[in-house]
CSV table of C-alpha atoms in Angstrom, one decimal:
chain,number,residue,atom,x,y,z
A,17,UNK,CA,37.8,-2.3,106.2
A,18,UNK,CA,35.4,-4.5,108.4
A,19,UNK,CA,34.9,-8.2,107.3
A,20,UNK,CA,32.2,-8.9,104.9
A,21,UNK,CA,30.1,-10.8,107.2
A,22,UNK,CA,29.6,-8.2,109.4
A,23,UNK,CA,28.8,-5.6,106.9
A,24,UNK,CA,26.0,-7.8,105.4
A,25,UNK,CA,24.6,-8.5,108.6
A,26,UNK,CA,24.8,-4.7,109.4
A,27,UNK,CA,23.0,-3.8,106.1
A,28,UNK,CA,19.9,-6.8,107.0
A,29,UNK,CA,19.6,-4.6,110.3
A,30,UNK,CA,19.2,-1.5,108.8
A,31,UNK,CA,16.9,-3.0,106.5
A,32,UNK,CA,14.7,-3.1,109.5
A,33,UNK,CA,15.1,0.3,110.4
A,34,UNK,CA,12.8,2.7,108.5
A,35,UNK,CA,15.1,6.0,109.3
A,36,UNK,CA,18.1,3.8,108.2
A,37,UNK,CA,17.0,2.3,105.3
A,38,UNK,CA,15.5,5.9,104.4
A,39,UNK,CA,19.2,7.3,104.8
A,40,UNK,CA,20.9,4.8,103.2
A,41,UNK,CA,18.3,5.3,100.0
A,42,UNK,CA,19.4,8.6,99.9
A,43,UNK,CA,23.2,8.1,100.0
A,44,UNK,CA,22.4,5.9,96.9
A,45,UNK,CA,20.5,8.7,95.3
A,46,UNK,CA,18.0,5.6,93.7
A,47,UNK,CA,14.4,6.2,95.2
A,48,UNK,CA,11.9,9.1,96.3
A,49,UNK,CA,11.4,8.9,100.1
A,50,UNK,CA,7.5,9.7,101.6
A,51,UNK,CA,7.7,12.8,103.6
A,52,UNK,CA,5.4,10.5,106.5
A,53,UNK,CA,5.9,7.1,108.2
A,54,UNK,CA,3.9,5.1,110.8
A,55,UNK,CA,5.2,6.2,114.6
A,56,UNK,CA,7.3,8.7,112.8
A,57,UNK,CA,7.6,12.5,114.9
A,58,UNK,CA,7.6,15.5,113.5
A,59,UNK,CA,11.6,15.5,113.4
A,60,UNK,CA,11.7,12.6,111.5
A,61,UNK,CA,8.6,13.7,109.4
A,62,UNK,CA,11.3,16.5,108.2
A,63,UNK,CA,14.0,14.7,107.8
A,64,UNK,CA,12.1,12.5,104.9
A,65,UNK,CA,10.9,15.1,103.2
A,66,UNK,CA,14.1,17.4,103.4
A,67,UNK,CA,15.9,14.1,101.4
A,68,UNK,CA,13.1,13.5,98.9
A,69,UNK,CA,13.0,17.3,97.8
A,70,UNK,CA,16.8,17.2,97.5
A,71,UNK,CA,16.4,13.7,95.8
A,72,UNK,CA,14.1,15.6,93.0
A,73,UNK,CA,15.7,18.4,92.8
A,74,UNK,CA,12.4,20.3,94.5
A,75,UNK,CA,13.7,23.7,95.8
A,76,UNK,CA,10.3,24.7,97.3
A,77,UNK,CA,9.3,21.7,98.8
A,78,UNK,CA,12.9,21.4,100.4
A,79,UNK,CA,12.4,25.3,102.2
A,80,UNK,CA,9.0,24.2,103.2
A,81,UNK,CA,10.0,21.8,105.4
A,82,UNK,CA,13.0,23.7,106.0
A,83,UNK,CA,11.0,26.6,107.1
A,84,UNK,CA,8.8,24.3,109.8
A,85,UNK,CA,12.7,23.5,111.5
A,86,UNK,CA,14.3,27.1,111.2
A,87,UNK,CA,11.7,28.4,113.2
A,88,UNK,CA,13.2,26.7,116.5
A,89,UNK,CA,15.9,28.6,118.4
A,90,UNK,CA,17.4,26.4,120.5
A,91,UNK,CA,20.4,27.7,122.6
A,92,UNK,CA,23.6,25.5,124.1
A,93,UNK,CA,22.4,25.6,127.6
A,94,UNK,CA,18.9,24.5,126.2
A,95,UNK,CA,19.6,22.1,122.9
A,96,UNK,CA,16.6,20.4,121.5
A,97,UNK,CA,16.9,17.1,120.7
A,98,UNK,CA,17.0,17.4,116.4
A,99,UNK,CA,20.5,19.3,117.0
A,100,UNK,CA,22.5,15.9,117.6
A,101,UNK,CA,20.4,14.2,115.3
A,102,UNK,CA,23.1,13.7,112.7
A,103,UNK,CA,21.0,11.9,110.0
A,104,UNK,CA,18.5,15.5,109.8
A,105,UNK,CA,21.6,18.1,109.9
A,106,UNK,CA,23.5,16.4,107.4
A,107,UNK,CA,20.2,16.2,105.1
A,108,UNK,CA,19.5,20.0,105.8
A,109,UNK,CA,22.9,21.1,105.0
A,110,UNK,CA,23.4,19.4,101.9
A,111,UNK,CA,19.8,21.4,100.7
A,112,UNK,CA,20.8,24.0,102.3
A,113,UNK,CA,24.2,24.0,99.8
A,114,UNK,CA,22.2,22.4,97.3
A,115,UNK,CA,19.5,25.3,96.8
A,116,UNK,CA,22.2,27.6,97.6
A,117,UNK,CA,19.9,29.0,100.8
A,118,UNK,CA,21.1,31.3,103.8
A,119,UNK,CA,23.6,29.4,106.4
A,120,UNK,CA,23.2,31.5,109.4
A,121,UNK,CA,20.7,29.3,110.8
A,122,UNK,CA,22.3,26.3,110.3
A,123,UNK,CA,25.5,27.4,111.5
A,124,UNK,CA,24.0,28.3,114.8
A,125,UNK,CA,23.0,24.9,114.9
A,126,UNK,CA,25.8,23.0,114.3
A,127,UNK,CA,27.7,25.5,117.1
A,128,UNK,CA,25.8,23.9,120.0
A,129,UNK,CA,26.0,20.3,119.1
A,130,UNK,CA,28.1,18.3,120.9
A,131,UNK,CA,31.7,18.9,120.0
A,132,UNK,CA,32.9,15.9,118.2
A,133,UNK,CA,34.5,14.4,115.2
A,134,UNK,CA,31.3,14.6,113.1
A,135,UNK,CA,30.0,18.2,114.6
A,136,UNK,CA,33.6,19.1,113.4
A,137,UNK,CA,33.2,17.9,109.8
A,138,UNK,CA,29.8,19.5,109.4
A,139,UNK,CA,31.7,22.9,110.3
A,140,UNK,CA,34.0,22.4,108.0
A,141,UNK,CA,31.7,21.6,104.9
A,142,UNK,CA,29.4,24.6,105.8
A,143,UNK,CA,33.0,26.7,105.6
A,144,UNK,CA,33.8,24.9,102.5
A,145,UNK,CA,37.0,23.5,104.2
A,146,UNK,CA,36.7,19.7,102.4
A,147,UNK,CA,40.2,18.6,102.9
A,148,UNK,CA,41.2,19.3,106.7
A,149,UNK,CA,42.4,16.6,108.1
A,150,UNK,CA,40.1,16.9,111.1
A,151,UNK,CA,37.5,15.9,109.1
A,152,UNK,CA,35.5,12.3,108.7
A,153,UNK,CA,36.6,12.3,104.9
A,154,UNK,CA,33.6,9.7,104.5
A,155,UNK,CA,31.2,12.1,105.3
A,156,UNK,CA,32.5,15.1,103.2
A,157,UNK,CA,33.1,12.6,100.3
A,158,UNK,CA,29.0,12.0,100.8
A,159,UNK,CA,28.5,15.4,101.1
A,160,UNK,CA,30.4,16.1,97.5
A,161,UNK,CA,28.7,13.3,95.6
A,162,UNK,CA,25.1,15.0,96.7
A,163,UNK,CA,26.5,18.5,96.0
A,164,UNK,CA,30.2,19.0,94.1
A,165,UNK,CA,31.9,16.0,92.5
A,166,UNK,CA,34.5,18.1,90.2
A,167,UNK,CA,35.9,19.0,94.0
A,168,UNK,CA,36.7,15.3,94.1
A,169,UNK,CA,40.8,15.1,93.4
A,170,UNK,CA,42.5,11.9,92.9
A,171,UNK,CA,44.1,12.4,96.0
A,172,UNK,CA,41.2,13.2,98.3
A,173,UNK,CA,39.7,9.8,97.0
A,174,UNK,CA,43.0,8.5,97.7
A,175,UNK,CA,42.4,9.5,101.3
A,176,UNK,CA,39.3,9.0,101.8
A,177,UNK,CA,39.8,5.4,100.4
A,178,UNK,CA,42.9,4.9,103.2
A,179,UNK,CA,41.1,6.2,106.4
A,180,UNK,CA,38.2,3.9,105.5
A,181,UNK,CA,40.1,0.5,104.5
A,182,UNK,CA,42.2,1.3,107.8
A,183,UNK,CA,39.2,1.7,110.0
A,184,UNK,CA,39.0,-1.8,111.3
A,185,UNK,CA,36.6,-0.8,114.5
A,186,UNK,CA,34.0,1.2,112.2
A,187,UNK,CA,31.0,-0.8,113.7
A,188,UNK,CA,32.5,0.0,117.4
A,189,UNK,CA,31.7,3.8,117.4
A,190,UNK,CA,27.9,3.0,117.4
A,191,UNK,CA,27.2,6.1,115.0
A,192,UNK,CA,25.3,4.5,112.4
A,193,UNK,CA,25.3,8.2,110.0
A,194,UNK,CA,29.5,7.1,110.2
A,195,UNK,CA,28.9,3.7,109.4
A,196,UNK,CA,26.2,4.1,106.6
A,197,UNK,CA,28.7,7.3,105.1
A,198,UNK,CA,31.7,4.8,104.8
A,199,UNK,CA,29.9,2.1,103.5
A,200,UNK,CA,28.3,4.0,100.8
A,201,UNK,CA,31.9,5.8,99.9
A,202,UNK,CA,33.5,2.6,100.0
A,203,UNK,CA,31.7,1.4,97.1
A,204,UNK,CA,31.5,4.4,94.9
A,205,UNK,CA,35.4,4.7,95.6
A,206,UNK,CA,35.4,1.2,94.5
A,207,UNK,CA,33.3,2.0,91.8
A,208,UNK,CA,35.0,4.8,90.2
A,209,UNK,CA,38.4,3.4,90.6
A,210,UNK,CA,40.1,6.9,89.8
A,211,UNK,CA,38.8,10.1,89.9
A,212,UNK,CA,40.7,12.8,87.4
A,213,UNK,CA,40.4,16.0,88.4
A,214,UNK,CA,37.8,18.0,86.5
A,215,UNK,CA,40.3,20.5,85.4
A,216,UNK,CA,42.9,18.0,84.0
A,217,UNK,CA,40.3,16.5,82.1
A,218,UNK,CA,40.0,19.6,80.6
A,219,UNK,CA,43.6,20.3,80.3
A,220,UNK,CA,44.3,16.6,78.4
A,221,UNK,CA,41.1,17.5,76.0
A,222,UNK,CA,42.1,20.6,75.3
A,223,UNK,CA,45.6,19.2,74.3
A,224,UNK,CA,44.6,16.8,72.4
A,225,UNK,CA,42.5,18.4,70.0
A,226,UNK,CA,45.6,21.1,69.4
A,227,UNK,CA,47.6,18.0,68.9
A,228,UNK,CA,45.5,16.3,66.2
A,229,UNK,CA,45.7,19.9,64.4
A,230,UNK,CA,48.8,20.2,64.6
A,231,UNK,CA,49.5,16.8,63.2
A,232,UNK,CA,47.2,17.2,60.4
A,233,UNK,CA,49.3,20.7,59.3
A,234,UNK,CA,52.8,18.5,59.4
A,235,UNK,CA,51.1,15.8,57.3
A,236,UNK,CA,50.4,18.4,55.2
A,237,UNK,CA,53.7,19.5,54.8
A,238,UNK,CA,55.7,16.6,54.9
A,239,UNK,CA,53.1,15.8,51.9
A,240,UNK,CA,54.1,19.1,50.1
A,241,UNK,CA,57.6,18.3,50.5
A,242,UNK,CA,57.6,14.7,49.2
A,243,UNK,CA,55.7,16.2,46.3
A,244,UNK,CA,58.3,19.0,46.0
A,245,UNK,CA,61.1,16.5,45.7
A,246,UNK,CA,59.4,14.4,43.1
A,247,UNK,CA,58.9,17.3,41.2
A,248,UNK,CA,62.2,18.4,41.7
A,249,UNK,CA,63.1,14.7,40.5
A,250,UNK,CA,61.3,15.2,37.6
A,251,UNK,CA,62.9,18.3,36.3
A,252,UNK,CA,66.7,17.4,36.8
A,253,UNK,CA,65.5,14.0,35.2
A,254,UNK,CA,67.3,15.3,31.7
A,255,UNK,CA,70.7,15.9,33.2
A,256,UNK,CA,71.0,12.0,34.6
A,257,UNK,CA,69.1,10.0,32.2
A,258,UNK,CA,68.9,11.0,28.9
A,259,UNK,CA,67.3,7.6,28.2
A,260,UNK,CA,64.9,8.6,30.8
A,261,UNK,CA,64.0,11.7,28.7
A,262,UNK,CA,63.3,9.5,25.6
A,263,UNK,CA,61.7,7.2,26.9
A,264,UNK,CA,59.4,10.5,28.6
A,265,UNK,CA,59.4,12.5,25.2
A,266,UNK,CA,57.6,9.3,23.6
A,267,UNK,CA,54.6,9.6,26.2
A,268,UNK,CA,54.8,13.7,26.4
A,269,UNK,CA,57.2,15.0,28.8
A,270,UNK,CA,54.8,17.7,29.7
A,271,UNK,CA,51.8,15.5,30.4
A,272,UNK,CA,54.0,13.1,32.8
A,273,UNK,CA,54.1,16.7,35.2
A,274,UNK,CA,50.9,17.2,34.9
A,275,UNK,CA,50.0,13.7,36.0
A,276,UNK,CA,52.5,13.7,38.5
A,277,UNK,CA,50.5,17.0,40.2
A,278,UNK,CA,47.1,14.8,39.7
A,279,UNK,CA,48.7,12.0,41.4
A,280,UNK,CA,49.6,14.4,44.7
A,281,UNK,CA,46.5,16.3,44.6
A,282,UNK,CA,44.7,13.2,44.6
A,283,UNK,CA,46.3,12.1,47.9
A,284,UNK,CA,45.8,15.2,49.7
A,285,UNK,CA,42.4,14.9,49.2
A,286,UNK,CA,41.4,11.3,49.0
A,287,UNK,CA,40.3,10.4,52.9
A,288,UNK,CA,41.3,7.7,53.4
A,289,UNK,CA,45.3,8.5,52.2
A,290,UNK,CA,45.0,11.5,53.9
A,291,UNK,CA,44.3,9.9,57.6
A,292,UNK,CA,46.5,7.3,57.2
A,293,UNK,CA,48.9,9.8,56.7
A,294,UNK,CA,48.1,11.3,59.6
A,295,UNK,CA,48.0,8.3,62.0
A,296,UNK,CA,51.3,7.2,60.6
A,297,UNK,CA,52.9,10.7,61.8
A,298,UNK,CA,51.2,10.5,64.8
A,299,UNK,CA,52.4,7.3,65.8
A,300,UNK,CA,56.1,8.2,65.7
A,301,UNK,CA,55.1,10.7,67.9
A,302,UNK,CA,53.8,8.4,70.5
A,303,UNK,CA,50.2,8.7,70.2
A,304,UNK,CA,48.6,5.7,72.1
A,305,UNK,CA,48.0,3.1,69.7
A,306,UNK,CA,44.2,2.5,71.6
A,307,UNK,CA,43.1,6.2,71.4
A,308,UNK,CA,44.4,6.3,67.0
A,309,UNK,CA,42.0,2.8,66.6
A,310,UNK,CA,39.2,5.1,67.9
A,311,UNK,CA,40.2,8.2,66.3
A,312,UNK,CA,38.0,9.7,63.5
A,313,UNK,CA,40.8,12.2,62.3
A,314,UNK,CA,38.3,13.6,59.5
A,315,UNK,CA,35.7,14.7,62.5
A,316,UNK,CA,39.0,17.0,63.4
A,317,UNK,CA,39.9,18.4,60.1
């Protein structure tokens, strides 16, 4: 990654760079953008409203300015200037994705750009092709955090985090969309740490609520079987100790049972035995000690 020093003086430039600061606001996803700016043209008129209606969420005010750019036709012996203009393609195809609206357009588009790294990762988005290695992971990871985030794997992070840290010439290029993309993905990936896939989320959820159930039926029989053998213990009582039976004949043989069942049903359905039943068994089966202090096993039962 590039040294600090020139990242913050990078950042105090685009400060001073309406378009760039406008951009940058949008990566963050943290403020509404005006749709018009002193010595703005009508490109970059666009381009600030296209990120403020994806910023709200605005469908309709997205295809309205969406509609004043689709209109144009250029062709790739004549391109008009807007079709290089990274910063204004990249905001009209994550609407585009966003609001789920027709591609053809913007396919066309992205065709006659200049054939380079970046025209090659905004093919590959529009064909839903995230992980090519061809791609400027940066810019896709951008793209996902407007767009898809449960597409983010621990290992596309992973790569995305590599290619940036290793790019020690990322102010050389001179694109600033690159540079503002890798800065911006550099911190969320430094942010999030580790991102687990959506679906193994699921998975471990899903697992561990069969596993609590499951634990609470064994503490249920391992309770029934304790209580089995005490009443087992009870009955063959007369054959080992007949002092035992005196001493039980005094108090009412019959009653000592009975209060034997009252003890057992009482911890089956006293809570607070009950869970720490539970979080015993589950402990010898390995259940992280952090996850049982936080555990409200009754919320399960």
């Amino acid at each position: 990654m590039v040294p600090l020093e020139e990242r913050i003086g990078y950042l105090a430039r685009v400060s001073e760079n309406a378009k760039l600061s406008a951009f940058n606001d949008f990566l963050s996803g943290k403020v509404y953008i005006t749709a018009s700016g002193q010595n703005s043209n009508e490109s970059e008129e666009i381009f600030y409203g296209l990120i403020d209606a994806i910023l709200s969420n605005n469908k309709l005010n997205f295809e309205s300015y969406y509609n004043k750019k689709n209109k144009s036709k250029p062709s790739k012996g004549s391109p008009a200037p807007f079709v290089n203009d990274d910063f204004l393609i990249f905001s009209l195809i994550s609407g585009i994705v966003k609001f789920n609206l027709d591609k053809t357009w913007i396919k066309d588009i992205v065709s006659i750009r200049n054939r380079n790294s970046i025209t090659i990762t905004f093919e590959n988005i529009l064909n839903e092709n995230y992980y090519s290695t061809s791609n400027l992971p940066e810019i896709v990871f951008m793209f996902l955090s407007i767009n898809g985030q449960s597409l983010m794997t621990n290992d596309f992070v992973g790569f995305t985090y590599t290619r940036i840290t290793g790019n020690v010439k990322l102010f050389e290029n001179r694109s600033d969309f690159q540079i503002l993309c890798s800065l911006k993905a550099y911190d969320m990936i430094f942010l999030l740490k580790d991102v687990p896939d959506k679906k193994e989320v699921d998975l471990l959820k899903k697992f561990n609520a069969n596993f609590i159930n499951r634990i609470k039926y064994i503490s249920w029989i391992v309770q029934a079987m304790l209580f089995g053998l005490l009443v087992y213990a009870i009955l063959k009582l007369p054959n080992y100790s007949p002092e035992a039976i005196k001493f039980i004949d005094k108090y009412n043989y019959a009653f000592t049972i009975f209060g034997a069942l009252g003890l057992s049903f009482l911890g089956n359905v006293i809570p607070v035995i009950r869970n720490t039943s539970q979080k015993i068994i589950m402990q010898l089966f390995g259940y992280p000690k952090e996850l049982l202090n936080d555990l409200k096993i009754g919320n399960n039962s």
